Amino acid sequence: MISRRYLLQLGGLTALGAALPDRALRAFAQPAEPPRRLVVISHCHGWPYSEWKMRSTGRSEDEPWTLDLNGLPQSEFSRPLAPLYAHRHRLLALDGLSLATAELDVGGNRHDRGWIHAWTGNNADFAARDTRSTSASLDQLVAAHIARPDRLPSLELSVDAALEAGRPIAYNLGGIRLPTESTPLRAWERVFGPASSGDAVGRRRRTTLDFAYDEYRQLAPHLGATDRARLESHFGLVERLGYRLEELATLACDAPARPPAAFEKYDMRFDAFSDIIAAAFSCDITRVVSLSLGEMPTAEFGAAAISDKVHKGIAHYIYDDPAKHAAMTDYVQYHASQVVRLVSTLEAMPDVGGGSMMDNTLIVWGSELGDGWHGYSHYCPVLIGGSWAFNTGRYIHWPHETPAEMRVPSQILTGGNTRVSGIPHQHLLVSVARAMGLDVDHIGLEHVRGQRGDFIDVSGPLAGLTA
């Protein structure tokens, strides 16, 4: 049986349930229309841009243009994007963005600034021990809009490795990062554990809450207005969580087999998480997932002879050593092959009303940085799915024209600073939010000033994504 300590962690306050035997859950009534779903994926150390980008004869670096991916042979895909070829009709590969506002932010280190800006669109707060954001992350804004009140608002997962965990993605309204489940077993227990019977503690949860609330009502006349408001808010939160957990405890749907406590390889952990994501979507247990990809062991993507460390052994030196640049290309290509398996898993699962789960899912794949050198200049996210909102099957290039200076290695540009940046990535965050039904004009910051005093508007969607 799951411990009471674990149950208190689930949902932040209280959750009750027990582990289920394999395949114990069965199909349950789904909504009449398929819901939209969002998966946010973030990997470490960005992209080797010169290998990631795609070009064809006659395309200018100084003009916007679009490639139709559906008509291209796989040989014309770049190596990091080639694994996605079978799903090219679902892709939007975006070339021409920057984490410009992260460059304009001050303080702290570039990793933390990068992952805060990447997924919240806002500045980092380094005042506390753990870096905070100054607003909520994209996934949490979407979850607040589309989540069912009787299900998990979102699911935060991290495929951690021995050396470095995945970078943070999810931040609440207070700017505090949300905890992640870093093992498939813990994720399985969080998603499917409450759906069980015979838990005596669970049956008595309502009685306990009612007793506590009666005691509060007797105490309330002796409290000041501020204390009364705080306790009312607390009991309201407990009541909502209790309702959600009661509903989760009575679900009946297909669950993947309970995973083992540990996996030998990173790849195996990723696939186990993919199965959990697909099942959670199929059961409508959640509609928003963030999946952070920690560093793979170098042996898993063929770089063990170079170093046993991705971060400080390879990524930092991509402009100093061609072999390390090639290794980081292999690293991103390997992640692409993993993302493909998640897409294929969702494609294989039928959705409500016909079609597949993937037909109603949008995957946003980004990173904390532009490259392993800690640059922000070339930010290369990929959208997969979301055809209800976007004109997919395209590679889109925009020239760098935003008046913000970006740090780049001297091997790329003498002096180490560009005069301009790519389009601020906040426009992409707005586009994703709107695709998920939010009526917003900005995510995080609305405008900033470049180093030379230029006004930079970072509100509004990214042009060119829709039909």
PDB file of C-alpha atoms in Angstrom, residues 248-460:
ATOM      1  CA  LEU A 248      -9.308   9.846  -9.254  1.00  0.00           C
ATOM      2  CA  ALA A 249      -9.914   7.025  -6.783  1.00  0.00           C
ATOM      3  CA  THR A 250     -13.004   5.915  -8.707  1.00  0.00           C
ATOM      4  CA  LEU A 251     -11.524   5.997 -12.226  1.00  0.00           C
ATOM      5  CA  ALA A 252     -11.552   2.902 -14.345  1.00  0.00           C
ATOM      6  CA  CYS A 253      -9.306   2.947 -17.410  1.00  0.00           C
ATOM      7  CA  ASP A 254      -6.445   1.056 -19.006  1.00  0.00           C
ATOM      8  CA  ALA A 255      -3.141   1.546 -17.206  1.00  0.00           C
ATOM      9  CA  PRO A 256       0.298   0.503 -18.380  1.00  0.00           C
ATOM     10  CA  ALA A 257       1.981  -2.194 -16.352  1.00  0.00           C
ATOM     11  CA  ARG A 258       3.419  -0.993 -13.079  1.00  0.00           C
ATOM     12  CA  PRO A 259       7.054  -0.140 -13.930  1.00  0.00           C
ATOM     13  CA  PRO A 260      10.028  -1.438 -11.981  1.00  0.00           C
ATOM     14  CA  ALA A 261      11.696   0.729  -9.365  1.00  0.00           C
ATOM     15  CA  ALA A 262      14.742   1.370 -11.558  1.00  0.00           C
ATOM     16  CA  PHE A 263      15.855   1.111 -15.171  1.00  0.00           C
ATOM     17  CA  GLU A 264      19.322   0.353 -16.420  1.00  0.00           C
ATOM     18  CA  LYS A 265      19.266   2.805 -19.339  1.00  0.00           C
ATOM     19  CA  TYR A 266      18.097   6.345 -19.976  1.00  0.00           C
ATOM     20  CA  ASP A 267      16.267   5.160 -23.084  1.00  0.00           C
ATOM     21  CA  MET A 268      14.214   2.702 -21.049  1.00  0.00           C
ATOM     22  CA  ARG A 269      13.180   5.409 -18.578  1.00  0.00           C
ATOM     23  CA  PHE A 270      12.107   7.662 -21.445  1.00  0.00           C
ATOM     24  CA  ASP A 271       9.959   4.933 -22.976  1.00  0.00           C
ATOM     25  CA  ALA A 272       8.345   4.133 -19.626  1.00  0.00           C
ATOM     26  CA  PHE A 273       7.459   7.800 -19.184  1.00  0.00           C
ATOM     27  CA  SER A 274       6.050   7.856 -22.722  1.00  0.00           C
ATOM     28  CA  ASP A 275       3.716   4.974 -21.880  1.00  0.00           C
ATOM     29  CA  ILE A 276       2.548   6.775 -18.737  1.00  0.00           C
ATOM     30  CA  ILE A 277       1.919  10.007 -20.649  1.00  0.00           C
ATOM     31  CA  ALA A 278      -0.099   8.216 -23.311  1.00  0.00           C
ATOM     32  CA  ALA A 279      -2.174   6.323 -20.740  1.00  0.00           C
ATOM     33  CA  ALA A 280      -2.767   9.451 -18.656  1.00  0.00           C
ATOM     34  CA  PHE A 281      -4.034  11.242 -21.772  1.00  0.00           C
ATOM     35  CA  SER A 282      -6.168   8.273 -22.787  1.00  0.00           C
ATOM     36  CA  CYS A 283      -7.779   8.172 -19.340  1.00  0.00           C
ATOM     37  CA  ASP A 284      -8.103  11.982 -19.326  1.00  0.00           C
ATOM     38  CA  ILE A 285      -6.286  12.021 -15.987  1.00  0.00           C
ATOM     39  CA  THR A 286      -4.353  15.082 -17.130  1.00  0.00           C
ATOM     40  CA  ARG A 287      -4.142  17.185 -20.285  1.00  0.00           C
ATOM     41  CA  VAL A 288      -0.811  18.927 -19.682  1.00  0.00           C
ATOM     42  CA  VAL A 289       2.581  17.272 -19.223  1.00  0.00           C
ATOM     43  CA  SER A 290       6.041  18.770 -18.887  1.00  0.00           C
ATOM     44  CA  LEU A 291       8.888  16.385 -19.672  1.00  0.00           C
ATOM     45  CA  SER A 292      12.402  17.510 -18.843  1.00  0.00           C
ATOM     46  CA  LEU A 293      15.277  15.562 -20.367  1.00  0.00           C
ATOM     47  CA  GLY A 294      18.333  15.346 -18.148  1.00  0.00           C
ATOM     48  CA  GLU A 295      21.735  14.540 -19.545  1.00  0.00           C
ATOM     49  CA  MET A 296      22.137  11.176 -21.166  1.00  0.00           C
ATOM     50  CA  PRO A 297      25.189   9.113 -20.298  1.00  0.00           C
ATOM     51  CA  THR A 298      27.663   9.711 -23.098  1.00  0.00           C
ATOM     52  CA  ALA A 299      27.820   5.980 -23.856  1.00  0.00           C
ATOM     53  CA  GLU A 300      24.149   6.014 -24.901  1.00  0.00           C
ATOM     54  CA  PHE A 301      24.750   8.407 -27.800  1.00  0.00           C
ATOM     55  CA  GLY A 302      28.208   7.174 -28.768  1.00  0.00           C
ATOM     56  CA  ALA A 303      30.449   9.780 -27.098  1.00  0.00           C
ATOM     57  CA  ALA A 304      31.992   7.785 -24.247  1.00  0.00           C
ATOM     58  CA  ALA A 305      35.433   7.953 -25.883  1.00  0.00           C
ATOM     59  CA  ILE A 306      35.321  11.761 -25.738  1.00  0.00           C
ATOM     60  CA  SER A 307      34.158  12.273 -22.159  1.00  0.00           C
ATOM     61  CA  ASP A 308      31.957  10.768 -19.471  1.00  0.00           C
ATOM     62  CA  LYS A 309      30.334  14.182 -18.915  1.00  0.00           C
ATOM     63  CA  VAL A 310      28.083  15.990 -21.390  1.00  0.00           C
ATOM     64  CA  HIS A 311      27.981  19.368 -19.670  1.00  0.00           C
ATOM     65  CA  LYS A 312      31.566  20.141 -18.722  1.00  0.00           C
ATOM     66  CA  GLY A 313      33.212  17.539 -20.892  1.00  0.00           C
ATOM     67  CA  ILE A 314      31.557  18.186 -24.266  1.00  0.00           C
ATOM     68  CA  ALA A 315      28.881  20.903 -24.451  1.00  0.00           C
ATOM     69  CA  HIS A 316      31.066  23.805 -23.337  1.00  0.00           C
ATOM     70  CA  TYR A 317      33.616  23.123 -26.068  1.00  0.00           C
ATOM     71  CA  ILE A 318      31.545  22.763 -29.223  1.00  0.00           C
ATOM     72  CA  TYR A 319      33.339  25.703 -30.877  1.00  0.00           C
ATOM     73  CA  ASP A 320      36.805  24.584 -29.777  1.00  0.00           C
ATOM     74  CA  ASP A 321      36.767  20.940 -30.815  1.00  0.00           C
ATOM     75  CA  PRO A 322      35.069  19.587 -33.979  1.00  0.00           C
ATOM     76  CA  ALA A 323      34.687  16.168 -32.348  1.00  0.00           C
ATOM     77  CA  LYS A 324      32.717  17.690 -29.469  1.00  0.00           C
ATOM     78  CA  HIS A 325      30.578  19.693 -31.879  1.00  0.00           C
ATOM     79  CA  ALA A 326      29.792  16.449 -33.698  1.00  0.00           C
ATOM     80  CA  ALA A 327      29.036  14.719 -30.385  1.00  0.00           C
ATOM     81  CA  MET A 328      26.474  17.374 -29.433  1.00  0.00           C
ATOM     82  CA  THR A 329      24.894  16.933 -32.864  1.00  0.00           C
ATOM     83  CA  ASP A 330      24.572  13.224 -32.077  1.00  0.00           C
ATOM     84  CA  TYR A 331      23.160  14.150 -28.663  1.00  0.00           C
ATOM     85  CA  VAL A 332      20.326  16.239 -30.132  1.00  0.00           C
ATOM     86  CA  GLN A 333      19.701  13.680 -32.883  1.00  0.00           C
ATOM     87  CA  TYR A 334      19.330  10.981 -30.230  1.00  0.00           C
ATOM     88  CA  HIS A 335      16.826  13.090 -28.331  1.00  0.00           C
ATOM     89  CA  ALA A 336      14.905  13.515 -31.587  1.00  0.00           C
ATOM     90  CA  SER A 337      14.679   9.741 -31.925  1.00  0.00           C
ATOM     91  CA  GLN A 338      13.225   9.590 -28.414  1.00  0.00           C
ATOM     92  CA  VAL A 339      10.678  12.315 -29.141  1.00  0.00           C
ATOM     93  CA  VAL A 340       9.672  10.345 -32.228  1.00  0.00           C
ATOM     94  CA  ARG A 341       8.856   7.349 -30.050  1.00  0.00           C
ATOM     95  CA  LEU A 342       6.558   9.477 -27.894  1.00  0.00           C
ATOM     96  CA  VAL A 343       4.816  10.785 -31.023  1.00  0.00           C
ATOM     97  CA  SER A 344       4.449   7.257 -32.373  1.00  0.00           C
ATOM     98  CA  THR A 345       3.020   6.047 -29.061  1.00  0.00           C
ATOM     99  CA  LEU A 346       0.375   8.788 -29.129  1.00  0.00           C
ATOM    100  CA  GLU A 347      -0.360   8.069 -32.788  1.00  0.00           C
ATOM    101  CA  ALA A 348      -1.023   4.412 -31.988  1.00  0.00           C
ATOM    102  CA  MET A 349      -3.695   5.233 -29.424  1.00  0.00           C
ATOM    103  CA  PRO A 350      -7.231   5.960 -30.677  1.00  0.00           C
ATOM    104  CA  ASP A 351      -8.926   9.095 -29.415  1.00  0.00           C
ATOM    105  CA  VAL A 352     -12.532   9.982 -28.766  1.00  0.00           C
ATOM    106  CA  GLY A 353     -14.508  10.415 -31.990  1.00  0.00           C
ATOM    107  CA  GLY A 354     -11.881   8.836 -34.240  1.00  0.00           C
ATOM    108  CA  GLY A 355      -8.315   9.759 -35.025  1.00  0.00           C
ATOM    109  CA  SER A 356      -5.400   9.319 -32.661  1.00  0.00           C
ATOM    110  CA  MET A 357      -4.283  10.913 -29.430  1.00  0.00           C
ATOM    111  CA  MET A 358      -1.565  12.701 -31.379  1.00  0.00           C
ATOM    112  CA  ASP A 359      -4.194  14.363 -33.587  1.00  0.00           C
ATOM    113  CA  ASN A 360      -5.323  16.319 -30.521  1.00  0.00           C
ATOM    114  CA  THR A 361      -1.937  16.887 -28.919  1.00  0.00           C
ATOM    115  CA  LEU A 362       0.587  19.687 -29.330  1.00  0.00           C
ATOM    116  CA  ILE A 363       4.206  18.961 -28.400  1.00  0.00           C
ATOM    117  CA  VAL A 364       6.534  21.939 -27.885  1.00  0.00           C
ATOM    118  CA  TRP A 365      10.162  20.836 -27.856  1.00  0.00           C
ATOM    119  CA  GLY A 366      12.702  23.419 -26.727  1.00  0.00           C
ATOM    120  CA  SER A 367      15.723  23.828 -24.486  1.00  0.00           C
ATOM    121  CA  GLU A 368      17.203  25.996 -21.735  1.00  0.00           C
ATOM    122  CA  LEU A 369      19.890  27.453 -24.026  1.00  0.00           C
ATOM    123  CA  GLY A 370      20.642  28.157 -27.654  1.00  0.00           C
ATOM    124  CA  ASP A 371      23.821  26.057 -27.531  1.00  0.00           C
ATOM    125  CA  GLY A 372      26.183  24.320 -25.119  1.00  0.00           C
ATOM    126  CA  TRP A 373      28.471  27.356 -25.081  1.00  0.00           C
ATOM    127  CA  HIS A 374      25.691  29.083 -23.065  1.00  0.00           C
ATOM    128  CA  GLY A 375      24.597  31.145 -26.046  1.00  0.00           C
ATOM    129  CA  TYR A 376      21.072  32.441 -26.531  1.00  0.00           C
ATOM    130  CA  SER A 377      21.358  33.654 -30.115  1.00  0.00           C
ATOM    131  CA  HIS A 378      19.973  30.702 -32.084  1.00  0.00           C
ATOM    132  CA  TYR A 379      16.964  29.187 -30.310  1.00  0.00           C
ATOM    133  CA  CYS A 380      15.541  26.328 -32.383  1.00  0.00           C
ATOM    134  CA  PRO A 381      12.246  24.956 -31.011  1.00  0.00           C
ATOM    135  CA  VAL A 382      10.112  22.450 -32.860  1.00  0.00           C
ATOM    136  CA  LEU A 383       6.332  22.172 -32.705  1.00  0.00           C
ATOM    137  CA  ILE A 384       4.826  18.753 -33.350  1.00  0.00           C
ATOM    138  CA  GLY A 385       1.076  18.542 -33.828  1.00  0.00           C
ATOM    139  CA  GLY A 386      -1.443  21.290 -33.151  1.00  0.00           C
ATOM    140  CA  SER A 387      -2.844  21.174 -36.676  1.00  0.00           C
ATOM    141  CA  TRP A 388      -6.158  22.535 -35.375  1.00  0.00           C
ATOM    142  CA  ALA A 389      -4.321  25.866 -34.885  1.00  0.00           C
ATOM    143  CA  PHE A 390      -1.188  25.745 -37.052  1.00  0.00           C
ATOM    144  CA  ASN A 391      -0.293  25.119 -40.672  1.00  0.00           C
ATOM    145  CA  THR A 392       2.146  22.279 -40.061  1.00  0.00           C
ATOM    146  CA  GLY A 393       4.608  20.426 -42.290  1.00  0.00           C
ATOM    147  CA  ARG A 394       6.947  23.399 -42.647  1.00  0.00           C
ATOM    148  CA  TYR A 395      10.407  24.719 -41.800  1.00  0.00           C
ATOM    149  CA  ILE A 396      10.240  28.486 -41.277  1.00  0.00           C
ATOM    150  CA  HIS A 397      13.220  30.838 -41.370  1.00  0.00           C
ATOM    151  CA  TRP A 398      13.298  34.436 -40.205  1.00  0.00           C
ATOM    152  CA  PRO A 399      16.336  36.745 -40.377  1.00  0.00           C
ATOM    153  CA  HIS A 400      17.790  38.137 -37.161  1.00  0.00           C
ATOM    154  CA  GLU A 401      16.610  41.753 -37.016  1.00  0.00           C
ATOM    155  CA  THR A 402      15.665  42.442 -33.376  1.00  0.00           C
ATOM    156  CA  PRO A 403      17.812  45.288 -31.922  1.00  0.00           C
ATOM    157  CA  ALA A 404      19.277  43.305 -29.021  1.00  0.00           C
ATOM    158  CA  GLU A 405      22.941  42.355 -28.805  1.00  0.00           C
ATOM    159  CA  MET A 406      23.755  38.685 -28.242  1.00  0.00           C
ATOM    160  CA  ARG A 407      26.901  37.069 -26.886  1.00  0.00           C
ATOM    161  CA  VAL A 408      28.463  34.605 -29.311  1.00  0.00           C
ATOM    162  CA  PRO A 409      31.871  32.868 -29.315  1.00  0.00           C
ATOM    163  CA  SER A 410      34.753  34.699 -30.947  1.00  0.00           C
ATOM    164  CA  GLN A 411      35.133  31.737 -33.310  1.00  0.00           C
ATOM    165  CA  ILE A 412      31.771  32.747 -34.785  1.00  0.00           C
ATOM    166  CA  LEU A 413      32.164  36.534 -34.697  1.00  0.00           C
ATOM    167  CA  THR A 414      35.176  38.662 -33.841  1.00  0.00           C
ATOM    168  CA  GLY A 415      34.377  40.691 -30.753  1.00  0.00           C
ATOM    169  CA  GLY A 416      31.867  38.163 -29.435  1.00  0.00           C
ATOM    170  CA  ASN A 417      28.693  40.274 -29.746  1.00  0.00           C
ATOM    171  CA  THR A 418      26.106  40.492 -32.470  1.00  0.00           C
ATOM    172  CA  ARG A 419      24.243  43.740 -33.173  1.00  0.00           C
ATOM    173  CA  VAL A 420      20.881  41.996 -33.504  1.00  0.00           C
ATOM    174  CA  SER A 421      19.048  38.910 -32.292  1.00  0.00           C
ATOM    175  CA  GLY A 422      16.365  36.620 -33.586  1.00  0.00           C
ATOM    176  CA  ILE A 423      12.675  37.083 -32.872  1.00  0.00           C
ATOM    177  CA  PRO A 424      12.075  36.999 -29.088  1.00  0.00           C
ATOM    178  CA  HIS A 425      10.707  33.563 -28.241  1.00  0.00           C
ATOM    179  CA  GLN A 426       7.828  35.036 -26.193  1.00  0.00           C
ATOM    180  CA  HIS A 427       5.910  35.325 -29.467  1.00  0.00           C
ATOM    181  CA  LEU A 428       6.048  31.523 -29.744  1.00  0.00           C
ATOM    182  CA  LEU A 429       4.775  31.114 -26.177  1.00  0.00           C
ATOM    183  CA  VAL A 430       1.799  33.325 -27.030  1.00  0.00           C
ATOM    184  CA  SER A 431       1.099  31.275 -30.177  1.00  0.00           C
ATOM    185  CA  VAL A 432       1.116  28.038 -28.172  1.00  0.00           C
ATOM    186  CA  ALA A 433      -1.112  29.503 -25.466  1.00  0.00           C
ATOM    187  CA  ARG A 434      -3.623  30.668 -28.068  1.00  0.00           C
ATOM    188  CA  ALA A 435      -3.551  27.278 -29.771  1.00  0.00           C
ATOM    189  CA  MET A 436      -4.567  25.801 -26.410  1.00  0.00           C
ATOM    190  CA  GLY A 437      -7.491  28.187 -26.092  1.00  0.00           C
ATOM    191  CA  LEU A 438      -6.089  31.024 -23.977  1.00  0.00           C
ATOM    192  CA  ASP A 439      -7.057  34.578 -24.917  1.00  0.00           C
ATOM    193  CA  VAL A 440      -3.709  36.229 -24.156  1.00  0.00           C
ATOM    194  CA  ASP A 441      -1.467  38.771 -25.805  1.00  0.00           C
ATOM    195  CA  HIS A 442       1.700  38.110 -23.842  1.00  0.00           C
ATOM    196  CA  ILE A 443       3.360  35.383 -21.770  1.00  0.00           C
ATOM    197  CA  GLY A 444       5.701  36.853 -19.185  1.00  0.00           C
ATOM    198  CA  LEU A 445       7.217  40.118 -20.358  1.00  0.00           C
ATOM    199  CA  GLU A 446       5.359  42.491 -22.679  1.00  0.00           C
ATOM    200  CA  HIS A 447       8.306  44.627 -23.780  1.00  0.00           C
ATOM    201  CA  VAL A 448      11.979  45.189 -23.039  1.00  0.00           C
ATOM    202  CA  ARG A 449      14.718  47.603 -24.051  1.00  0.00           C
ATOM    203  CA  GLY A 450      17.800  46.502 -25.929  1.00  0.00           C
ATOM    204  CA  GLN A 451      21.298  47.372 -24.778  1.00  0.00           C
ATOM    205  CA  ARG A 452      21.230  50.481 -27.001  1.00  0.00           C
ATOM    206  CA  GLY A 453      17.878  51.635 -25.651  1.00  0.00           C
ATOM    207  CA  ASP A 454      15.679  50.289 -28.448  1.00  0.00           C
ATOM    208  CA  PHE A 455      12.094  49.448 -27.509  1.00  0.00           C
ATOM    209  CA  ILE A 456      11.378  45.752 -28.203  1.00  0.00           C
ATOM    210  CA  ASP A 457       7.790  44.536 -28.173  1.00  0.00           C
ATOM    211  CA  VAL A 458       7.608  40.872 -27.127  1.00  0.00           C
ATOM    212  CA  SER A 459       3.811  40.620 -27.075  1.00  0.00           C
ATOM    213  CA  GLY A 460       1.576  38.993 -29.660  1.00  0.00           C
TER     214      GLY A 460
END
